[in-house]
Coordinates of C-alpha atoms in Angstrom, one line a residue:
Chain A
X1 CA -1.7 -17.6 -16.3
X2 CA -0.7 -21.2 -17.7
X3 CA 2.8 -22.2 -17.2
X4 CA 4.5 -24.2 -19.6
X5 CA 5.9 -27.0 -17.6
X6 CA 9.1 -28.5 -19.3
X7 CA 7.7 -32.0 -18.7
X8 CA 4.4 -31.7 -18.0
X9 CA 2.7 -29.5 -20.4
X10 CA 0.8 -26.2 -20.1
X11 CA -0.2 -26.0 -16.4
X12 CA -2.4 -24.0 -14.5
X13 CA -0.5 -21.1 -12.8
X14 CA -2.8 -21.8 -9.4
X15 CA -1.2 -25.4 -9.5
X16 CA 2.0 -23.5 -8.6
X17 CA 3.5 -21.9 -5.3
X18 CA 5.2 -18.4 -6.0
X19 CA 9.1 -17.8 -4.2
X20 CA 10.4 -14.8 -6.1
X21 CA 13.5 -13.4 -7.6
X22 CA 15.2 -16.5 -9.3
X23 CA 18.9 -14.5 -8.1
X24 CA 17.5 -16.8 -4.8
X25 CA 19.4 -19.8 -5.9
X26 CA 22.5 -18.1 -5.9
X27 CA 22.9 -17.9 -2.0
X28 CA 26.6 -16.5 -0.5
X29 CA 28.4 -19.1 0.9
X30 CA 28.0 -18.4 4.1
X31 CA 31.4 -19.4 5.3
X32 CA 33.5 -16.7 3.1
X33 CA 30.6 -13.8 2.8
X34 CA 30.1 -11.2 4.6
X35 CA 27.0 -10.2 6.1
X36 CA 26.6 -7.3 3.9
X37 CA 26.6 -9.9 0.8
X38 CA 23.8 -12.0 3.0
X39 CA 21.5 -8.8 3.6
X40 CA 22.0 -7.7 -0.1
X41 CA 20.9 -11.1 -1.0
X42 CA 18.0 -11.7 1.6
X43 CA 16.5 -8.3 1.3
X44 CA 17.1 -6.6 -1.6
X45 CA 15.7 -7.4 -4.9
X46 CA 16.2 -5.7 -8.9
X47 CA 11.9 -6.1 -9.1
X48 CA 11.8 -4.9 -12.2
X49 CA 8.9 -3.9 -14.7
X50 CA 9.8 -6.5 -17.6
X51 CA 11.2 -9.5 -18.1
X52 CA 11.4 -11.3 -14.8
X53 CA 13.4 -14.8 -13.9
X54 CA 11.7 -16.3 -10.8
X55 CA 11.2 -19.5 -9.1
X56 CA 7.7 -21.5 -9.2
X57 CA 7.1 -24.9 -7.2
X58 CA 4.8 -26.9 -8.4
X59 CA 3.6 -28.0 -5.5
X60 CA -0.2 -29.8 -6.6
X61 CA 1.7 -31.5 -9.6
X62 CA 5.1 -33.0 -9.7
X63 CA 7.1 -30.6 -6.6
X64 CA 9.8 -29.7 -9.1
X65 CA 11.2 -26.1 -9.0
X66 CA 10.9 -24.2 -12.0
X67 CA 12.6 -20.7 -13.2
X68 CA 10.0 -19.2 -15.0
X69 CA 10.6 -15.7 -17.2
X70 CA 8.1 -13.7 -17.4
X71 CA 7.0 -10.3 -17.8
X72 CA 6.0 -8.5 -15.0
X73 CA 4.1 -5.6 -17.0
X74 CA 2.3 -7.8 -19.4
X75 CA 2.0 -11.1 -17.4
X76 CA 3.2 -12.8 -20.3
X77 CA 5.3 -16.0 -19.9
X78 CA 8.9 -16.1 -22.3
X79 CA 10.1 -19.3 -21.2
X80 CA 10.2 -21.9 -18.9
X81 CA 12.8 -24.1 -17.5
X82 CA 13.3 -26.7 -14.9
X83 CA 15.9 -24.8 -11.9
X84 CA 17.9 -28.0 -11.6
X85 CA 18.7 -27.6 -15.2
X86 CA 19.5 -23.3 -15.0
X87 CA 21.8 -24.6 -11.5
X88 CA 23.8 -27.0 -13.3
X89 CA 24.6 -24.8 -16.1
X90 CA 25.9 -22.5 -13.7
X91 CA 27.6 -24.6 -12.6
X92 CA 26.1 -26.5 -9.0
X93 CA 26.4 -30.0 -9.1
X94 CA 23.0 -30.1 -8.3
Chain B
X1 CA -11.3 30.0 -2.2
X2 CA -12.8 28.6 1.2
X3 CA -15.8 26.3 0.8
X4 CA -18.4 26.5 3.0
X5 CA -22.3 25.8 3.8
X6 CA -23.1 29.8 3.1
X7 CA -21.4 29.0 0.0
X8 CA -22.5 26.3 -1.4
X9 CA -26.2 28.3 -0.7
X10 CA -24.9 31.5 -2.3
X11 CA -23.7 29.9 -5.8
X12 CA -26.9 27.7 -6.1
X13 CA -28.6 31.5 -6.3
X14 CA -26.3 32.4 -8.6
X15 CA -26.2 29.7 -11.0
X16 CA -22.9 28.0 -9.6
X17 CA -20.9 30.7 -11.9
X18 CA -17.9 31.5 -9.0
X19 CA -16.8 27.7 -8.6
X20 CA -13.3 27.9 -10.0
X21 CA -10.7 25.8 -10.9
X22 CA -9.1 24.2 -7.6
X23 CA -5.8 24.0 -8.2
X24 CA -3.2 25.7 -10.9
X25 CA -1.6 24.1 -13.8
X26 CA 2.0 25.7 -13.7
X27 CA 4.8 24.9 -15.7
X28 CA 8.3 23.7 -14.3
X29 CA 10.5 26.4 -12.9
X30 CA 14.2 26.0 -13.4
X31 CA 14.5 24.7 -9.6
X32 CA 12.7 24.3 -6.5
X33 CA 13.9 23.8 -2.6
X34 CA 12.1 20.7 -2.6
X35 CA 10.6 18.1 -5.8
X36 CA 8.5 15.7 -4.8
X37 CA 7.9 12.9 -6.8
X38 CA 4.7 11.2 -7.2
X39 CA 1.4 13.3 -7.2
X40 CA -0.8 10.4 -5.6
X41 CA -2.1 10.8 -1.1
X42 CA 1.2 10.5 0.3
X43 CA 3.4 12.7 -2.5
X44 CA 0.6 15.7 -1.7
X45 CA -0.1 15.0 1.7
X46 CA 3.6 15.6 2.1
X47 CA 3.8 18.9 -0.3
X48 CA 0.8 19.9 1.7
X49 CA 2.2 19.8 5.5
X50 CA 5.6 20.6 4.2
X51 CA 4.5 24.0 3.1
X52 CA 1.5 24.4 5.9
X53 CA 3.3 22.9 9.0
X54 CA 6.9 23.1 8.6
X55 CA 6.9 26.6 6.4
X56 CA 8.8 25.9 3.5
X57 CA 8.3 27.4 -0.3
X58 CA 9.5 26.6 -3.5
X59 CA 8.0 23.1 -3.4
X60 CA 6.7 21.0 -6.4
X61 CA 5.3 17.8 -6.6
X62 CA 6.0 16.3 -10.1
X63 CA 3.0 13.7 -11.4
X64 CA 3.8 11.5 -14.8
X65 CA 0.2 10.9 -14.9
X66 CA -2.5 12.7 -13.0
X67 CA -2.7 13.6 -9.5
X68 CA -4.6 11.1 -7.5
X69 CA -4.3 8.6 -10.5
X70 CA -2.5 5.5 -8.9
X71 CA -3.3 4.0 -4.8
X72 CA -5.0 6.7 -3.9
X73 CA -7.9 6.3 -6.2
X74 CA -7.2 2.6 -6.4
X75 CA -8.1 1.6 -2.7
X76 CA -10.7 0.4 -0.8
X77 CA -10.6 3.4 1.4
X78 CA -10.5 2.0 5.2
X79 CA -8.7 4.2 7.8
X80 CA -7.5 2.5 11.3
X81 CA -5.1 2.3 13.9
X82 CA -5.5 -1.2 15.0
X83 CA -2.0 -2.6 14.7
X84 CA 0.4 -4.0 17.4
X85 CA 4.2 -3.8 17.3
X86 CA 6.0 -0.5 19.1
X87 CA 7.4 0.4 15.6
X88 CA 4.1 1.2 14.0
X89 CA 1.1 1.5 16.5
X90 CA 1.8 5.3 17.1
X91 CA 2.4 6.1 13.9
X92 CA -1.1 4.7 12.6
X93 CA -2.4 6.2 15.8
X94 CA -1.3 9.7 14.9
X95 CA -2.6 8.9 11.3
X96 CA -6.1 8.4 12.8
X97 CA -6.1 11.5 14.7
X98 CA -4.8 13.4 11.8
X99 CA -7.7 11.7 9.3
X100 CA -9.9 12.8 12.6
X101 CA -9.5 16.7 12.1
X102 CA -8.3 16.7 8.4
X103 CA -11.3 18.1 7.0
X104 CA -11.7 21.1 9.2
X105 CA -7.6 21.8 8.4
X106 CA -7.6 21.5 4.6
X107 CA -11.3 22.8 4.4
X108 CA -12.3 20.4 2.2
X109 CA -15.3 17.6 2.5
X110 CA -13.3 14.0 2.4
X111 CA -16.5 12.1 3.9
X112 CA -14.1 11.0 7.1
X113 CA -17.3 8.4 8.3
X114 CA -16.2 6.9 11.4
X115 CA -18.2 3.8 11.4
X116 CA -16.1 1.2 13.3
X117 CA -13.7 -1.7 12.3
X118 CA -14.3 -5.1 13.4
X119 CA -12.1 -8.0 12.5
X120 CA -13.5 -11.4 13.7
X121 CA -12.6 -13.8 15.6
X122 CA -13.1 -17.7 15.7
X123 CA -10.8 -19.4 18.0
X124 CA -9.5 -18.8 21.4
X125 CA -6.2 -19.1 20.1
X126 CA -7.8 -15.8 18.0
X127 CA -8.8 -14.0 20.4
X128 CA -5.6 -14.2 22.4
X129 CA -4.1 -12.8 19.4
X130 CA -6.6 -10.6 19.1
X131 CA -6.6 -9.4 23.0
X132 CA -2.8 -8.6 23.0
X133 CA -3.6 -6.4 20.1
X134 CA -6.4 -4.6 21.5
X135 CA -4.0 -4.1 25.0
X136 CA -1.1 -2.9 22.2
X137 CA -3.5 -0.4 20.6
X138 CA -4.7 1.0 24.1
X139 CA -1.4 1.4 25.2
X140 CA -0.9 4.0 22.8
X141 CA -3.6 6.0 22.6
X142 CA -6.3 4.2 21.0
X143 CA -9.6 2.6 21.4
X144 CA -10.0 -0.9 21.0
X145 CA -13.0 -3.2 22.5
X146 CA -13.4 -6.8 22.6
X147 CA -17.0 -8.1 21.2
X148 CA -18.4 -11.4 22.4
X149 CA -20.6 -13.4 20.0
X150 CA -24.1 -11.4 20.7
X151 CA -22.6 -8.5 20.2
X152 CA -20.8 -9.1 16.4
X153 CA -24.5 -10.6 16.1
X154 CA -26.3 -7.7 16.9
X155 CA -24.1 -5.9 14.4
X156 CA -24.3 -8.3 11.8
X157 CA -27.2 -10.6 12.7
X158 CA -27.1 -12.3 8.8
X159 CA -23.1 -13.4 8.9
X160 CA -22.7 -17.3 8.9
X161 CA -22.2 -17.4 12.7
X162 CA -21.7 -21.4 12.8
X163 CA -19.3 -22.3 9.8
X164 CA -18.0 -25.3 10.5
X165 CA -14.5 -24.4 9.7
X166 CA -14.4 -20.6 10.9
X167 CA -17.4 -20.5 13.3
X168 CA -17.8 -16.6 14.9
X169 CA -17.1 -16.3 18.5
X170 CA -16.3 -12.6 18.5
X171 CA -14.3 -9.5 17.5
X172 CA -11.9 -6.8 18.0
X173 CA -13.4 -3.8 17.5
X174 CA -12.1 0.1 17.5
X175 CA -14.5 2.4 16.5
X176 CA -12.5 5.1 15.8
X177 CA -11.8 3.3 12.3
X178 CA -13.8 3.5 9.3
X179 CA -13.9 4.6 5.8
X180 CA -12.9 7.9 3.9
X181 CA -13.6 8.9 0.2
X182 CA -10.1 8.5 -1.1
X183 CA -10.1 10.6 -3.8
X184 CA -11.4 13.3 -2.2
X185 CA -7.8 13.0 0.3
X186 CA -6.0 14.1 -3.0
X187 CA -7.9 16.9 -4.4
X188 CA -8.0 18.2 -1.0
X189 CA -4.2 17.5 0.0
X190 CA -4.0 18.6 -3.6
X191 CA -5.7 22.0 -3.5
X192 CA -4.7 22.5 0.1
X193 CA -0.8 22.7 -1.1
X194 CA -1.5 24.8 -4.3
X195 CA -3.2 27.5 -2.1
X196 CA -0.2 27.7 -0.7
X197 CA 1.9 27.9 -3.2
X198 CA 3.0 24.3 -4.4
X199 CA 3.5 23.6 -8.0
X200 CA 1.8 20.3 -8.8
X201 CA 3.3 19.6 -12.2
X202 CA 1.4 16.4 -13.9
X203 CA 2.3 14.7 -16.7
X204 CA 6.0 14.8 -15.5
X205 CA 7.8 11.7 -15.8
X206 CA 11.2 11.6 -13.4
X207 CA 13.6 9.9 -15.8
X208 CA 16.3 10.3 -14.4
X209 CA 18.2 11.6 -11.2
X210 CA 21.1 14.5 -11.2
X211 CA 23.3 13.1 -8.4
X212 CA 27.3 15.1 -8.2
X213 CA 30.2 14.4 -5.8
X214 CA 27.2 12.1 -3.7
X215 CA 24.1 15.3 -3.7
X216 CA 21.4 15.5 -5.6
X217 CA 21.2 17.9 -7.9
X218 CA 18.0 18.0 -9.3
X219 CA 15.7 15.6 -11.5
X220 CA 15.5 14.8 -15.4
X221 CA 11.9 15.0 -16.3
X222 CA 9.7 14.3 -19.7
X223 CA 9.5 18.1 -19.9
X224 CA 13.4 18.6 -19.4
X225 CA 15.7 18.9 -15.9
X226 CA 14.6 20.6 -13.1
X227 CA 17.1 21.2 -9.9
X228 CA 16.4 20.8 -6.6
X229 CA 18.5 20.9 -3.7
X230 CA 16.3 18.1 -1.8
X231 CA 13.8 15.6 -3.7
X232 CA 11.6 13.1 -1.7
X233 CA 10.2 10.4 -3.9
X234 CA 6.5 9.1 -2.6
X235 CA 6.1 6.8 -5.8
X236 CA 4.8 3.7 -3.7
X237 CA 3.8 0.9 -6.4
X238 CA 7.0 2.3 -8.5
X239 CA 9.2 2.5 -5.4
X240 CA 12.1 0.0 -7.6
X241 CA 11.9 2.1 -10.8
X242 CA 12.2 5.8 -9.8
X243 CA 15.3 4.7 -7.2
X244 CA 17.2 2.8 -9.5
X245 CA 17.7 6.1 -11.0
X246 CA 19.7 6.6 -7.8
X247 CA 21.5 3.2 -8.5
X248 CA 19.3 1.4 -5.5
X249 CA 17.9 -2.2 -5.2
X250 CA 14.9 -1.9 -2.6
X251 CA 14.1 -3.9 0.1
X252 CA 10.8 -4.5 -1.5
X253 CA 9.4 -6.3 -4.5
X254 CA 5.5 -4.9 -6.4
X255 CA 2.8 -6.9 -6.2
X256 CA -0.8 -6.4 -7.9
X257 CA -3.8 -6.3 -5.3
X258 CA -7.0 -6.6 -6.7
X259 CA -10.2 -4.7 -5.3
X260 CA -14.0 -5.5 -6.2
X261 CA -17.4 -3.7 -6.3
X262 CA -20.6 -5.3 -6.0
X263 CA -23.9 -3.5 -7.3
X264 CA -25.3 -1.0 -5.2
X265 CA -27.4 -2.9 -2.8
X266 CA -29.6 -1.4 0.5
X267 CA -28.3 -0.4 3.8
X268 CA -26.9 -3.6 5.4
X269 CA -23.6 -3.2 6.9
X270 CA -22.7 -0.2 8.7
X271 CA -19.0 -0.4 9.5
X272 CA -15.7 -2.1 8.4
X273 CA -15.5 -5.7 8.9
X274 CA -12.4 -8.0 8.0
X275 CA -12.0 -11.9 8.0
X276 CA -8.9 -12.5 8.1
X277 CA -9.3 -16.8 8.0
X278 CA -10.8 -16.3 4.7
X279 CA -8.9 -13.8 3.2
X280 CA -12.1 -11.2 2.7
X281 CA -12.8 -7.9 4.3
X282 CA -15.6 -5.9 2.9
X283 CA -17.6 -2.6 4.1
X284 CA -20.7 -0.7 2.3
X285 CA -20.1 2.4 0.3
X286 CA -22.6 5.6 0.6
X287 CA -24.1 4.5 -2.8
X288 CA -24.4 1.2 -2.0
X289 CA -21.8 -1.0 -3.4
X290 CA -19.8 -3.5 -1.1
X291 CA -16.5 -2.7 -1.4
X292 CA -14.5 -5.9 -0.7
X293 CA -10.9 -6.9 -1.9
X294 CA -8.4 -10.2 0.1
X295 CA -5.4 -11.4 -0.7
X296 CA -2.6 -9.7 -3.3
X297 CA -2.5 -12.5 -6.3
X298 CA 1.4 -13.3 -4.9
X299 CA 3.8 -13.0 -7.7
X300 CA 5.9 -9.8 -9.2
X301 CA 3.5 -7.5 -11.2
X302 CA 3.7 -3.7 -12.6
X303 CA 0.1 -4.7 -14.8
X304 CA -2.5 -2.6 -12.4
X305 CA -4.9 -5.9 -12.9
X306 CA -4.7 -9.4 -11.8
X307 CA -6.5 -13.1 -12.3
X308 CA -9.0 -15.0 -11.7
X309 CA -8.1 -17.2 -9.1
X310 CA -8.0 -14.8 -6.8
X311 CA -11.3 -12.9 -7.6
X312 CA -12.5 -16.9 -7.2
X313 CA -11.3 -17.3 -3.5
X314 CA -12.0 -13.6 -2.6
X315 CA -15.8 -14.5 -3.6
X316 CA -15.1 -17.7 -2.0
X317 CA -14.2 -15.9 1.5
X318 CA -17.3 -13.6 0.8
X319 CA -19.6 -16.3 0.4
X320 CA -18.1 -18.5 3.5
X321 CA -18.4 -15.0 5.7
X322 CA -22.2 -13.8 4.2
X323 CA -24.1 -16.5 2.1
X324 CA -26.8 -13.1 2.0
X325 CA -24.3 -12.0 -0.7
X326 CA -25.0 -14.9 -2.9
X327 CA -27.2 -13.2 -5.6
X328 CA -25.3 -10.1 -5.5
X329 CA -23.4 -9.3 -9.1
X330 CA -20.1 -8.1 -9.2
X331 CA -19.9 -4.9 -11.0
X332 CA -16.0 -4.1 -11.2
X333 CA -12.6 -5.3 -10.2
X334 CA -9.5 -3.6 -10.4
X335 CA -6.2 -3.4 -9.3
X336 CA -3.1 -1.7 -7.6
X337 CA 0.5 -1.9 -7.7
X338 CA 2.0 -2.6 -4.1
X339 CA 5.2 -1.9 -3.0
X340 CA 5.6 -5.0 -0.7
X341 CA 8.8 -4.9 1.7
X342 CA 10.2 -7.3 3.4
X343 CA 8.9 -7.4 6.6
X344 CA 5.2 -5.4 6.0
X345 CA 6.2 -2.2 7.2
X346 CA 6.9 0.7 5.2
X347 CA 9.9 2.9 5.3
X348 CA 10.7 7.2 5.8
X349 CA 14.0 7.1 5.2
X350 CA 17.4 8.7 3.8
X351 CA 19.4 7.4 1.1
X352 CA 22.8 7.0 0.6
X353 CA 22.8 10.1 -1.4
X354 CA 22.9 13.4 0.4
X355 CA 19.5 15.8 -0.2
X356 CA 17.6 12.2 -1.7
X357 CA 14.7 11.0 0.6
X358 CA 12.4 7.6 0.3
X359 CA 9.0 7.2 1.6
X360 CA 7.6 3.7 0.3
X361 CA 7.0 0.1 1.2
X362 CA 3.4 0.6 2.3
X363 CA 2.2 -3.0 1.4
X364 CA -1.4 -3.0 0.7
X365 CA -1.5 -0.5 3.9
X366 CA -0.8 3.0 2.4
X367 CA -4.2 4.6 2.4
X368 CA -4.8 4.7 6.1
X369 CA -1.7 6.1 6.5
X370 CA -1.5 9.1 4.4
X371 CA -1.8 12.0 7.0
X372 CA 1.0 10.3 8.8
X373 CA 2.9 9.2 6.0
X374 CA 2.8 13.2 4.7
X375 CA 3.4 14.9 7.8
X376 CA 6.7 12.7 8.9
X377 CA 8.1 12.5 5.4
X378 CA 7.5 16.3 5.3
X379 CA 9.3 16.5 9.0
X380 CA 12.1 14.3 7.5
X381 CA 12.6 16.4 4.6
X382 CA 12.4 19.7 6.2
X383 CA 14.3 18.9 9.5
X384 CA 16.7 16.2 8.4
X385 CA 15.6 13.7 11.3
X386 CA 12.6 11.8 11.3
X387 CA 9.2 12.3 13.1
X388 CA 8.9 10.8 16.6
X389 CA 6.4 8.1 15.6
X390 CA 8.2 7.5 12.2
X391 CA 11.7 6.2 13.6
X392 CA 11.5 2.7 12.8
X393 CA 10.7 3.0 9.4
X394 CA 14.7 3.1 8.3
X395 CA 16.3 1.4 5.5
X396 CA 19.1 -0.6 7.9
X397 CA 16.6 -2.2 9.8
X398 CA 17.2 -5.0 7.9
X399 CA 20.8 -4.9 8.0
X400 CA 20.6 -4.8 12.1
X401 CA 17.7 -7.2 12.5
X402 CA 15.2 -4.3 13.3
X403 CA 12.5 -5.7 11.4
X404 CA 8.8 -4.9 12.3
X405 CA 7.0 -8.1 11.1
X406 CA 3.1 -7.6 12.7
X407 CA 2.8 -11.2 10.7
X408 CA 6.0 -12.9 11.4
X409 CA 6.5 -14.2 7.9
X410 CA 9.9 -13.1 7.3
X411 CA 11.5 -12.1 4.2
X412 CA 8.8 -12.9 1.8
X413 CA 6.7 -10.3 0.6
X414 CA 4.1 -11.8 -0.9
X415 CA 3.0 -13.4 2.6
X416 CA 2.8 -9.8 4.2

């Protein structure tokens, strides 16, 4: 698979380390949550067969995170963008 | 129709006219006691002790491809016991002794070859590890032997005993493990159950799920609804998909594991070995191929086939293990959906809807366990509790900290 980077070009997918489920960023607040919130979003995940939003570090190039859609069935990638930029526009100040 | 050695002699005389088909090809009744969904080792295997063992009827096991067509025919076909924590070691123990008398009880020839399991060890640290297992595996019932050096050489004499990185100082071995012809698991769980009166129903997609006032009512299908008053899904690879019908997020995320067959090549290793360092395990089929396979490629996949780099740095591990290989050609690669979970271990479970029952999460460990994995889910279904050596495999364990990790990755699947 090559992966698009936003600045860097098309990379090599092996360049990259794989988390998951790109819902990961959005951790409870673990002050207010309840530990029922914090299982749902440790444990449980949509995985679905399709499109797919998930989190790639790219750890042998330039360590940023990136949320990378792609589909799961097909392996095809539908876009890339850098996570800092997808948690600002929801609003994280970083 | 039983087989058997007189038979086999009497339809060579007679021009092999009585072989019949082995199993029926029914169409859906309006409703059945119990559904099963997914027609692949477990899905069967449970059909099959449900209606031998615990004496139920009106059972069908609903396929939306063909029975045997996913894992079960996907694998690399190793059966063991050799794991450590309480929560599964007696399970995969009464798996082994299941696979151990399996042909006798569904009469039918699955090539059960007990040729022993050895996975190798190359640092003290290792064989610490490696010790504690073995002690685990013994304390519950089953073999396990430590090798020294000499003796993993006079198995193997040609393995690459002084890498420089992963030189081989010994194994663990339990020789009780081995391989068995997968496919032959399914047409005999398969044929087993219809003898008994199980509808396997094939190319019948579950669509959808009939669930009133919190009970299930029955399953839509591709070839219309069908009730049920209790339906256990066995649909590892597709575990996400078929519950979300039920409006459930799983524990566990699919992952594509690719396997690999080498040429057929002469006689050269006799059991199971695994190498763990290098992400390769391999053993030798009956016609000669090496069967081999290591790590899952790591991200989310439903494809069935994966990349390159892996096949790269399962050959890699190969080579490192058994430069002998060298010349060898590769002659297929494939893969398998797995459900991975989020500790390794599977789960024979409830849900949260009354008369609906999950048996998935099997990681890249389902084969071995299919005898197991059918007879508990089969005990869960017909008795409402679970089997004795199935009662850590629960949904909440998460919830309550209850995970069994044999790795101690935590919550990230694709490390299992």
């Amino acid at each position: 698979m090559i992966i698009n980077h936003p600045i860097l070009g098309p990379r090599d997918a092996q360049e990259f380390v794989y988390l998951g489920d790109a819902n990961l960023m959005g951790r409870p607040d673990g002050m207010t949550a309840g530990i029922e919130a914090f299982h749902d979003y440790l444990y449980n995940r949509d995985n679905p067969a399709g499109a797919h939003r998930e989190l790639w570090y790219h750890e042998q190039g330039d360590r940023s995170w990136l949320v990378v859609t792609r589909n799961t069935v097909t392996h095809e990638i539908l876009k890339v963008e850098m996570a800092r930029d997808v948690a600002r526009a929801g609003g994280r100040s970083k | 129709m039983r087989y058997s050695g007189f038979r086999v002699i009497a339809e060579a005389l007679t021009g092999h006219k009585g072989w019949k088909p082995v199993w029926r090809d029914p169409a859906p009744q309006a409703e059945y006691d119990y559904i099963i969904v997914g027609g692949g080792g477990h899905g069967l295997a449970t059909a099959y002790y449900l209606a031998k063992e615990f004496k139920q009827a009106r059972i069908a096991v609903l396929e939306k491809g063909y029975l045997g067509g996913g894992n079960v025919g996907r694998n690399t076909t190793i059966i063991r016991s050799n794991y450590l924590l309480e929560g599964n070691e007696p399970f995969y123990e009464f798996s082994l002794k299941l696979w151990e008398g399996l042909e006798q009880d569904f009469n039918y020839n699955a090539m059960v070859s007990q040729r022993g399991i050895i996975n190798l060890i190359h640092t003290d640290a290792q064989r610490d590890a490696f010790t504690r297992r073995g002690n685990g595996m013994i304390l519950n019932g089953a073999d396990a032997e430590m090798l020294n050096r000499d003796q993993v050489r006079a198995l193997y004499p040609f393995l690459n005993f002084d890498n420089a990185r992963f030189p081989i100082k010994g194994a663990l071995m339990q020789r009780r493990g081995g391989t068995v012809r997968h496919d032959a698991v399914a047409w005999g769980y398969a044929r087993g159950a219809d003898m008994r009166g199980v509808d396997l129903i094939q190319n019948c997609e579950v669509t959808g799920m009939r669930i009133e006032n919190g009970r299930i009512r029955g399953v839509e299908t591709s070839r219309g609804f069908i009730g049920a008053k209790k339906v256990g899904v066995a649909v590892a690879g597709s575990s996400s998909k078929v519950m979300a019908h039920a409006g459930m997020r799983l524990p566990i995320e699919s992952h594509v594991l690719q396997a690999f067959v080498s040429e057929g090549l002469k006689p050269f290793i006799n059991g199971v070995m695994t190498f763990g360092a290098g992400h390769f395990y391999v053993s030798q089929s009956d016609k000669g191929g090496l069967v081999f396979g290591g790590d899952i490629d790591g991200y989310n996949s439903y494809a069935q086939r994966g990349n390159l780099p892996v096949i790269e740095d399962v050959a890699e591990g190969g080579m490192a293990l058994m430069p002998a290989i060298g010349r060898a050609r590769l002659l297929r690669t494939w893969g398998g959906i797995m459900d991975m979970s989020m500790d390794g271990s599977p789960i024979i479970d409830k849900t949260h809807v009354e008369g609906l029952y999950f048996n998935g999460g099997w990681c890249y460990g389902g084969f071995k366990a299919t005898p197991a994995s059918g007879w508990c889910f089969a005990h869960l279904l017909a008795k409402d509790e679970p089997h004795k050596t199935a009662t850590a495999y629960r949904f909440d364990r998460f919830l309550k900290g209850l995970m069994i990790d044999e790795k101690g990755q935590g919550a990230q699947p694709n490390l299992h």
